[in-house]
PDB file of C-alpha atoms and ligand atoms in Angstrom:
ATOM      1  CA  MET A   1     384.326 223.961  31.875  1.00 86.00           C
ATOM      2  CA  PRO A   2     381.137 224.671  30.076  1.00 94.00           C
ATOM      3  CA  CYS A   3     377.860 224.708  32.308  1.00 96.00           C
ATOM      4  CA  GLY A   4     375.094 222.334  31.328  1.00 97.00           C
ATOM      5  CA  ILE A   5     371.680 223.520  30.345  1.00 98.00           C
ATOM      6  CA  LEU A   6     368.951 220.998  29.950  1.00 98.00           C
ATOM      7  CA  ALA A   7     367.807 221.298  26.746  1.00 98.00           C
ATOM      8  CA  PHE A   8     364.696 219.331  25.999  1.00 95.00           C
ATOM      9  CA  GLN A   9     362.097 222.149  26.477  1.00 96.00           C
ATOM     10  CA  GLY A  10     362.271 225.700  27.705  1.00 97.00           C
ATOM     11  CA  ASP A  11     363.898 228.890  27.651  1.00 97.00           C
ATOM     12  CA  VAL A  12     367.182 227.284  27.027  1.00 98.00           C
ATOM     13  CA  ALA A  13     368.775 230.205  24.834  1.00 98.00           C
ATOM     14  CA  GLU A  14     367.944 232.844  27.399  1.00 98.00           C
ATOM     15  CA  HIS A  15     370.351 230.941  29.795  1.00 98.00           C
ATOM     16  CA  GLU A  16     372.893 230.529  26.942  1.00 98.00           C
ATOM     17  CA  HIS A  17     372.981 234.513  26.619  1.00 97.00           C
ATOM     18  CA  ALA A  18     373.516 234.869  30.484  1.00 97.00           C
ATOM     19  CA  LEU A  19     376.210 232.596  30.400  1.00 97.00           C
ATOM     20  CA  ALA A  20     378.210 233.966  27.697  1.00 97.00           C
ATOM     21  CA  ARG A  21     377.527 237.446  29.600  1.00 96.00           C
ATOM     22  CA  LEU A  22     380.061 236.124  31.872  1.00 95.00           C
ATOM     23  CA  GLY A  23     382.121 234.420  29.690  1.00 96.00           C
ATOM     24  CA  THR A  24     381.095 230.951  30.472  1.00 96.00           C
ATOM     25  CA  THR A  25     380.245 228.525  27.320  1.00 96.00           C
ATOM     26  CA  SER A  26     377.046 226.308  27.933  1.00 97.00           C
ATOM     27  CA  LEU A  27     376.290 222.651  26.555  1.00 97.00           C
ATOM     28  CA  ARG A  28     373.102 221.675  25.871  1.00 98.00           C
ATOM     29  CA  VAL A  29     372.176 218.522  27.701  1.00 97.00           C
ATOM     30  CA  THR A  30     369.694 216.144  26.424  1.00 96.00           C
ATOM     31  CA  ASP A  31     371.603 212.693  27.284  1.00 93.00           C
ATOM     32  CA  ARG A  32     373.184 211.214  30.370  1.00 93.00           C
ATOM     33  CA  ALA A  33     376.444 211.204  29.038  1.00 93.00           C
ATOM     34  CA  GLN A  34     376.507 214.935  28.125  1.00 94.00           C
ATOM     35  CA  LEU A  35     376.547 215.131  32.025  1.00 93.00           C
ATOM     36  CA  ASP A  36     379.297 213.052  32.665  1.00 91.00           C
ATOM     37  CA  ALA A  37     381.780 216.271  31.904  1.00 88.00           C
ATOM     38  CA  LEU A  38     379.963 218.618  33.440  1.00 94.00           C
ATOM     39  CA  THR A  39     380.109 220.186  37.057  1.00 94.00           C
ATOM     40  CA  HIS A  40     377.317 222.349  36.679  1.00 96.00           C
ATOM     41  CA  LEU A  41     373.655 222.159  35.114  1.00 97.00           C
ATOM     42  CA  ILE A  42     370.636 224.431  34.882  1.00 98.00           C
ATOM     43  CA  ILE A  43     367.359 223.374  34.420  1.00 98.00           C
ATOM     44  CA  PRO A  44     365.258 225.867  32.831  1.00 98.00           C
ATOM     45  CA  GLY A  45     361.903 227.716  32.680  1.00 98.00           C
ATOM     46  CA  GLY A  46     359.340 225.999  30.685  1.00 97.00           C
ATOM     47  CA  GLU A  47     356.566 223.152  31.589  1.00 97.00           C
ATOM     48  CA  SER A  48     357.436 221.278  34.875  1.00 98.00           C
ATOM     49  CA  THR A  49     355.382 218.716  33.507  1.00 97.00           C
ATOM     50  CA  VAL A  50     356.928 217.984  30.147  1.00 97.00           C
ATOM     51  CA  ILE A  51     360.563 218.607  31.777  1.00 98.00           C
ATOM     52  CA  THR A  52     359.967 216.082  34.560  1.00 98.00           C
ATOM     53  CA  ALA A  53     358.441 213.406  31.983  1.00 97.00           C
ATOM     54  CA  PHE A  54     361.772 213.751  29.951  1.00 97.00           C
ATOM     55  CA  LEU A  55     363.825 213.595  33.159  1.00 98.00           C
ATOM     56  CA  ASN A  56     362.263 210.650  33.990  1.00 97.00           C
ATOM     57  CA  GLU A  57     361.916 208.847  30.834  1.00 96.00           C
ATOM     58  CA  SER A  58     365.745 209.684  29.822  1.00 95.00           C
ATOM     59  CA  GLY A  59     367.339 208.330  33.122  1.00 96.00           C
ATOM     60  CA  LEU A  60     368.450 211.607  33.407  1.00 97.00           C
ATOM     61  CA  GLY A  61     366.779 212.412  36.337  1.00 98.00           C
ATOM     62  CA  VAL A  62     368.279 209.614  38.068  1.00 97.00           C
ATOM     63  CA  THR A  63     371.745 210.426  37.130  1.00 97.00           C
ATOM     64  CA  ILE A  64     371.163 214.259  38.461  1.00 97.00           C
ATOM     65  CA  GLN A  65     369.742 212.564  41.872  1.00 98.00           C
ATOM     66  CA  GLU A  66     372.970 210.378  41.864  1.00 97.00           C
ATOM     67  CA  ARG A  67     375.627 213.348  40.817  1.00 94.00           C
ATOM     68  CA  VAL A  68     373.853 215.908  43.258  1.00 94.00           C
ATOM     69  CA  ARG A  69     373.689 213.241  46.403  1.00 94.00           C
ATOM     70  CA  ALA A  70     377.722 212.703  45.736  1.00 91.00           C
ATOM     71  CA  ASN A  71     378.554 216.408  45.169  1.00 90.00           C
ATOM     72  CA  THR A  72     379.636 215.899  42.015  1.00 92.00           C
ATOM     73  CA  LEU A  73     376.828 218.265  40.182  1.00 94.00           C
ATOM     74  CA  ALA A  74     375.307 221.671  41.536  1.00 96.00           C
ATOM     75  CA  VAL A  75     371.975 222.235  39.929  1.00 97.00           C
ATOM     76  CA  MET A  76     370.013 225.532  39.373  1.00 98.00           C
ATOM     77  CA  GLY A  77     366.474 225.300  38.648  1.00 98.00           C
ATOM     78  CA  THR A  78     364.822 228.026  37.358  1.00 98.00           C
ATOM     79  CA  CYS A  79     360.514 228.578  38.011  1.00 98.00           C
ATOM     80  CA  ALA A  80     359.634 225.195  35.975  1.00 98.00           C
ATOM     81  CA  GLY A  81     363.375 224.004  36.811  1.00 98.00           C
ATOM     82  CA  ALA A  82     362.727 224.793  40.594  1.00 98.00           C
ATOM     83  CA  ILE A  83     359.492 222.625  40.434  1.00 98.00           C
ATOM     84  CA  ALA A  84     361.448 219.729  38.888  1.00 98.00           C
ATOM     85  CA  LEU A  85     363.813 219.960  41.839  1.00 98.00           C
ATOM     86  CA  ALA A  86     361.403 220.270  44.842  1.00 98.00           C
ATOM     87  CA  SER A  87     360.815 217.667  47.514  1.00 98.00           C
ATOM     88  CA  GLU A  88     356.721 218.507  47.197  1.00 98.00           C
ATOM     89  CA  VAL A  89     354.723 219.959  44.539  1.00 98.00           C
ATOM     90  CA  GLY A  90     351.234 221.121  44.671  1.00 95.00           C
ATOM     91  CA  SER A  91     349.823 220.708  41.172  1.00 92.00           C
ATOM     92  CA  PRO A  92     346.580 219.658  39.889  1.00 90.00           C
ATOM     93  CA  LYS A  93     348.354 217.398  37.454  1.00 90.00           C
ATOM     94  CA  PRO A  94     350.776 214.585  39.637  1.00 89.00           C
ATOM     95  CA  ILE A  95     354.345 215.625  39.186  1.00 95.00           C
ATOM     96  CA  ASP A  96     357.281 213.227  39.665  1.00 96.00           C
ATOM     97  CA  SER A  97     360.061 215.724  40.927  1.00 98.00           C
ATOM     98  CA  LEU A  98     363.527 214.903  41.812  1.00 98.00           C
ATOM     99  CA  LYS A  99     363.103 216.198  45.492  1.00 98.00           C
ATOM    100  CA  LEU A 100     366.527 217.115  45.691  1.00 98.00           C
ATOM    101  CA  ILE A 101     365.746 220.694  47.950  1.00 98.00           C
ATOM    102  CA  ASP A 102     363.535 220.516  50.612  1.00 98.00           C
ATOM    103  CA  ILE A 103     360.716 222.962  49.450  1.00 98.00           C
ATOM    104  CA  ALA A 104     357.106 222.651  48.970  1.00 98.00           C
ATOM    105  CA  ILE A 105     356.125 224.723  45.923  1.00 98.00           C
ATOM    106  CA  SER A 106     352.545 225.542  44.381  1.00 98.00           C
ATOM    107  CA  ARG A 107     352.266 225.424  40.305  1.00 97.00           C
ATOM    108  CA  ASN A 108     350.743 228.459  38.449  1.00 94.00           C
ATOM    109  CA  ALA A 109     350.262 230.229  42.121  1.00 95.00           C
ATOM    110  CA  TYR A 110     349.629 233.780  40.535  1.00 91.00           C
ATOM    111  CA  GLY A 111     347.348 232.604  38.186  1.00 86.00           C
ATOM    112  CA  SER A 112     347.699 232.398  34.388  1.00 85.00           C
ATOM    113  CA  GLN A 113     349.971 233.918  31.596  1.00 87.00           C
ATOM    114  CA  ILE A 114     348.266 237.414  31.655  1.00 89.00           C
ATOM    115  CA  TYR A 115     349.145 237.700  35.895  1.00 86.00           C
ATOM    116  CA  SER A 116     352.654 237.702  34.732  1.00 92.00           C
ATOM    117  CA  PHE A 117     354.619 240.367  36.174  1.00 95.00           C
ATOM    118  CA  GLU A 118     358.284 241.920  37.119  1.00 96.00           C
ATOM    119  CA  GLU A 119     359.210 243.377  40.653  1.00 96.00           C
ATOM    120  CA  ASP A 120     362.158 244.669  42.066  1.00 97.00           C
ATOM    121  CA  VAL A 121     363.446 242.457  44.706  1.00 97.00           C
ATOM    122  CA  VAL A 122     366.990 242.709  47.119  1.00 98.00           C
ATOM    123  CA  PHE A 123     369.201 239.665  46.063  1.00 97.00           C
ATOM    124  CA  THR A 124     370.585 238.632  49.752  1.00 97.00           C
ATOM    125  CA  PRO A 125     373.776 237.261  48.734  1.00 94.00           C
ATOM    126  CA  THR A 126     375.103 240.742  47.520  1.00 94.00           C
ATOM    127  CA  GLY A 127     372.288 243.281  48.743  1.00 97.00           C
ATOM    128  CA  GLU A 128     372.036 243.881  45.021  1.00 96.00           C
ATOM    129  CA  GLN A 129     368.559 245.197  43.813  1.00 97.00           C
ATOM    130  CA  ILE A 130     367.190 242.894  40.995  1.00 97.00           C
ATOM    131  CA  ARG A 131     364.197 243.119  38.386  1.00 96.00           C
ATOM    132  CA  ALA A 132     362.676 239.758  38.854  1.00 97.00           C
ATOM    133  CA  VAL A 133     360.341 238.507  36.355  1.00 96.00           C
ATOM    134  CA  PHE A 134     357.693 236.039  37.218  1.00 97.00           C
ATOM    135  CA  ILE A 135     356.050 234.361  34.231  1.00 96.00           C
ATOM    136  CA  ARG A 136     353.329 231.768  35.304  1.00 96.00           C
ATOM    137  CA  ALA A 137     355.479 231.528  38.536  1.00 97.00           C
ATOM    138  CA  PRO A 138     355.258 228.947  41.244  1.00 97.00           C
ATOM    139  CA  LYS A 139     355.582 229.835  44.885  1.00 98.00           C
ATOM    140  CA  ILE A 140     357.497 228.240  47.543  1.00 98.00           C
ATOM    141  CA  VAL A 141     355.133 227.779  50.263  1.00 97.00           C
ATOM    142  CA  THR A 142     357.381 225.953  52.486  1.00 98.00           C
ATOM    143  CA  VAL A 143     361.115 225.652  53.296  1.00 98.00           C
ATOM    144  CA  GLY A 144     363.081 223.043  55.089  1.00 97.00           C
ATOM    145  CA  ASP A 145     365.561 223.606  58.090  1.00 95.00           C
ATOM    146  CA  GLY A 146     368.559 223.381  55.863  1.00 95.00           C
ATOM    147  CA  VAL A 147     367.140 225.806  52.999  1.00 98.00           C
ATOM    148  CA  ALA A 148     368.998 229.067  52.717  1.00 97.00           C
ATOM    149  CA  VAL A 149     366.253 231.860  51.632  1.00 98.00           C
ATOM    150  CA  LEU A 150     368.285 234.377  49.278  1.00 98.00           C
ATOM    151  CA  ALA A 151     365.620 236.385  48.034  1.00 98.00           C
ATOM    152  CA  ASN A 152     362.063 237.188  49.131  1.00 98.00           C
ATOM    153  CA  LEU A 153     359.085 238.710  47.264  1.00 97.00           C
ATOM    154  CA  ARG A 154     356.298 240.367  49.641  1.00 94.00           C
ATOM    155  CA  GLY A 155     357.683 238.018  52.379  1.00 94.00           C
ATOM    156  CA  GLY A 156     357.632 234.987  50.543  1.00 97.00           C
ATOM    157  CA  PRO A 157     360.913 233.011  49.319  1.00 98.00           C
ATOM    158  CA  ILE A 158     361.642 233.270  45.354  1.00 98.00           C
ATOM    159  CA  LEU A 159     365.122 232.135  45.795  1.00 98.00           C
ATOM    160  CA  ALA A 160     366.137 229.339  47.649  1.00 98.00           C
ATOM    161  CA  GLN A 161     369.442 227.091  48.112  1.00 97.00           C
ATOM    162  CA  GLN A 162     370.014 223.762  49.478  1.00 96.00           C
ATOM    163  CA  GLY A 163     374.098 222.609  49.549  1.00 94.00           C
ATOM    164  CA  ASN A 164     374.551 222.266  45.793  1.00 94.00           C
ATOM    165  CA  VAL A 165     371.131 223.343  44.793  1.00 96.00           C
ATOM    166  CA  LEU A 166     369.821 226.736  44.052  1.00 97.00           C
ATOM    167  CA  VAL A 167     366.112 227.460  42.873  1.00 98.00           C
ATOM    168  CA  SER A 168     364.451 230.513  41.719  1.00 98.00           C
ATOM    169  CA  THR A 169     360.597 231.133  41.046  1.00 98.00           C
ATOM    170  CA  PHE A 170     361.617 234.129  38.583  1.00 98.00           C
ATOM    171  CA  HIS A 171     363.855 233.997  35.658  1.00 98.00           C
ATOM    172  CA  PRO A 172     367.193 235.318  36.481  1.00 97.00           C
ATOM    173  CA  GLU A 173     368.039 234.815  32.451  1.00 96.00           C
ATOM    174  CA  TYR A 174     366.227 237.938  31.880  1.00 94.00           C
ATOM    175  CA  LEU A 175     368.487 240.060  34.111  1.00 93.00           C
ATOM    176  CA  GLU A 176     370.597 242.822  32.222  1.00 88.00           C
ATOM    177  CA  LYS A 177     373.483 241.715  34.849  1.00 91.00           C
ATOM    178  CA  PRO A 178     373.656 237.815  35.340  1.00 96.00           C
ATOM    179  CA  THR A 179     374.197 238.154  38.876  1.00 96.00           C
ATOM    180  CA  VAL A 180     371.985 234.853  40.005  1.00 97.00           C
ATOM    181  CA  HIS A 181     374.207 232.815  37.630  1.00 97.00           C
ATOM    182  CA  GLN A 182     377.032 234.187  38.882  1.00 96.00           C
ATOM    183  CA  PHE A 183     376.347 233.103  42.226  1.00 96.00           C
ATOM    184  CA  PHE A 184     375.251 229.546  41.170  1.00 97.00           C
ATOM    185  CA  LEU A 185     378.819 229.429  39.338  1.00 95.00           C
ATOM    186  CA  SER A 186     380.639 230.285  42.160  1.00 87.00           C
ATOM    187  CA  PHE A 187     378.635 228.638  45.113  1.00 54.00           C
ATOM    188  CA  SER A 188     378.607 225.487  43.419  1.00 58.00           C
ATOM    189  CA  ASN A 189     382.372 225.194  42.726  1.00 50.00           C
ATOM    190  CA  SER A 190     382.865 225.388  46.438  1.00 42.00           C
ATOM    191  CA  CYS A 191     380.410 222.505  47.127  1.00 45.00           C
ATOM    192  CA  LEU A 192     382.088 219.870  45.034  1.00 47.00           C
ATOM    193  CA  PRO A 193     384.823 217.807  45.938  1.00 42.00           C
ATOM    194  CA  ALA A 194     387.642 219.406  44.187  1.00 42.00           C
ATOM    195  CA  SER A 195     387.474 222.283  46.302  1.00 37.00           C
ATOM    196  CA  GLY A 196     385.933 220.636  49.435  1.00 36.00           C
ATOM    197  CA  GLY A 197     382.624 219.851  50.902  1.00 36.00           C
ATOM    198  CA  ARG A 198     379.198 221.044  50.864  1.00 38.00           C
ATOM    199  CA  ILE A 199     378.484 224.346  51.936  1.00 35.00           C
ATOM    200  CA  LEU A 200     375.037 223.761  53.397  1.00 35.00           C
ATOM    201  CA  GLU A 201     373.892 220.799  55.149  1.00 32.00           C
TER     202      GLU A 201
HETATM  203  N1  LIG B   1     354.123 227.075  34.957  1.00 67.79           N
HETATM  204  C1  LIG B   1     354.944 226.616  34.492  1.00 67.79           C
HETATM  205  C2  LIG B   1     354.743 224.975  35.117  1.00 67.79           C
HETATM  206  O1  LIG B   1     354.180 225.052  35.940  1.00 67.79           O
HETATM  207  C3  LIG B   1     356.152 227.113  34.643  1.00 67.79           C
HETATM  208  C4  LIG B   1     356.120 228.487  34.216  1.00 67.79           C
HETATM  209  C5  LIG B   1     357.782 229.131  33.720  1.00 67.79           C
HETATM  210  O2  LIG B   1     358.812 228.205  33.699  1.00 67.79           O
HETATM  211  N2  LIG B   1     357.866 230.065  33.614  1.00 67.79           N
HETATM  212  O3  LIG B   1     355.670 224.271  34.613  1.00 67.79           O
END
């Protein structure tokens, strides 16, 4: 089954390349009907104001909320995608996020584009060191009780999971080895009804 990538705006092609390196085909998603056949969806980095407006105006946002809550869809949001999924967003502009993971996130928290950077961090599920790329990245400022933190930068969470929702403030699609995508495809399978139950409450 292909993995969907929300394809209204953002770095869709980079996620396609990451999935292709894992031998997984991808499907660009721009309408609700395309979601029906999918169990996995990536919301890419880009501009969260634009992505959330598209989700809300197209009706896709409500469909994603229903499917995630019914455990029939796993979603990974990277950077702007993480903002789109957060329960609370700190932003000068109002952001109507999907509220599917219990985190508060603050937009552009490291400053403007020129303060983008890369840093080695540990991907906790495997213990691997990965080179995380931060581009006008947000910061996760609080996480709720049901949220697992899977990587940190200088003591702050940068990769978090709650049930079938995974968010990263960096861009795992730029990793040479698509470790985080592989993790997303495997853990989300196990939280879907076909293979039984949520993995986190
Ligand atoms: N700063 C952007 C936003 O708030 C996110 C940047 C990114 O996705 N690389 O939407």
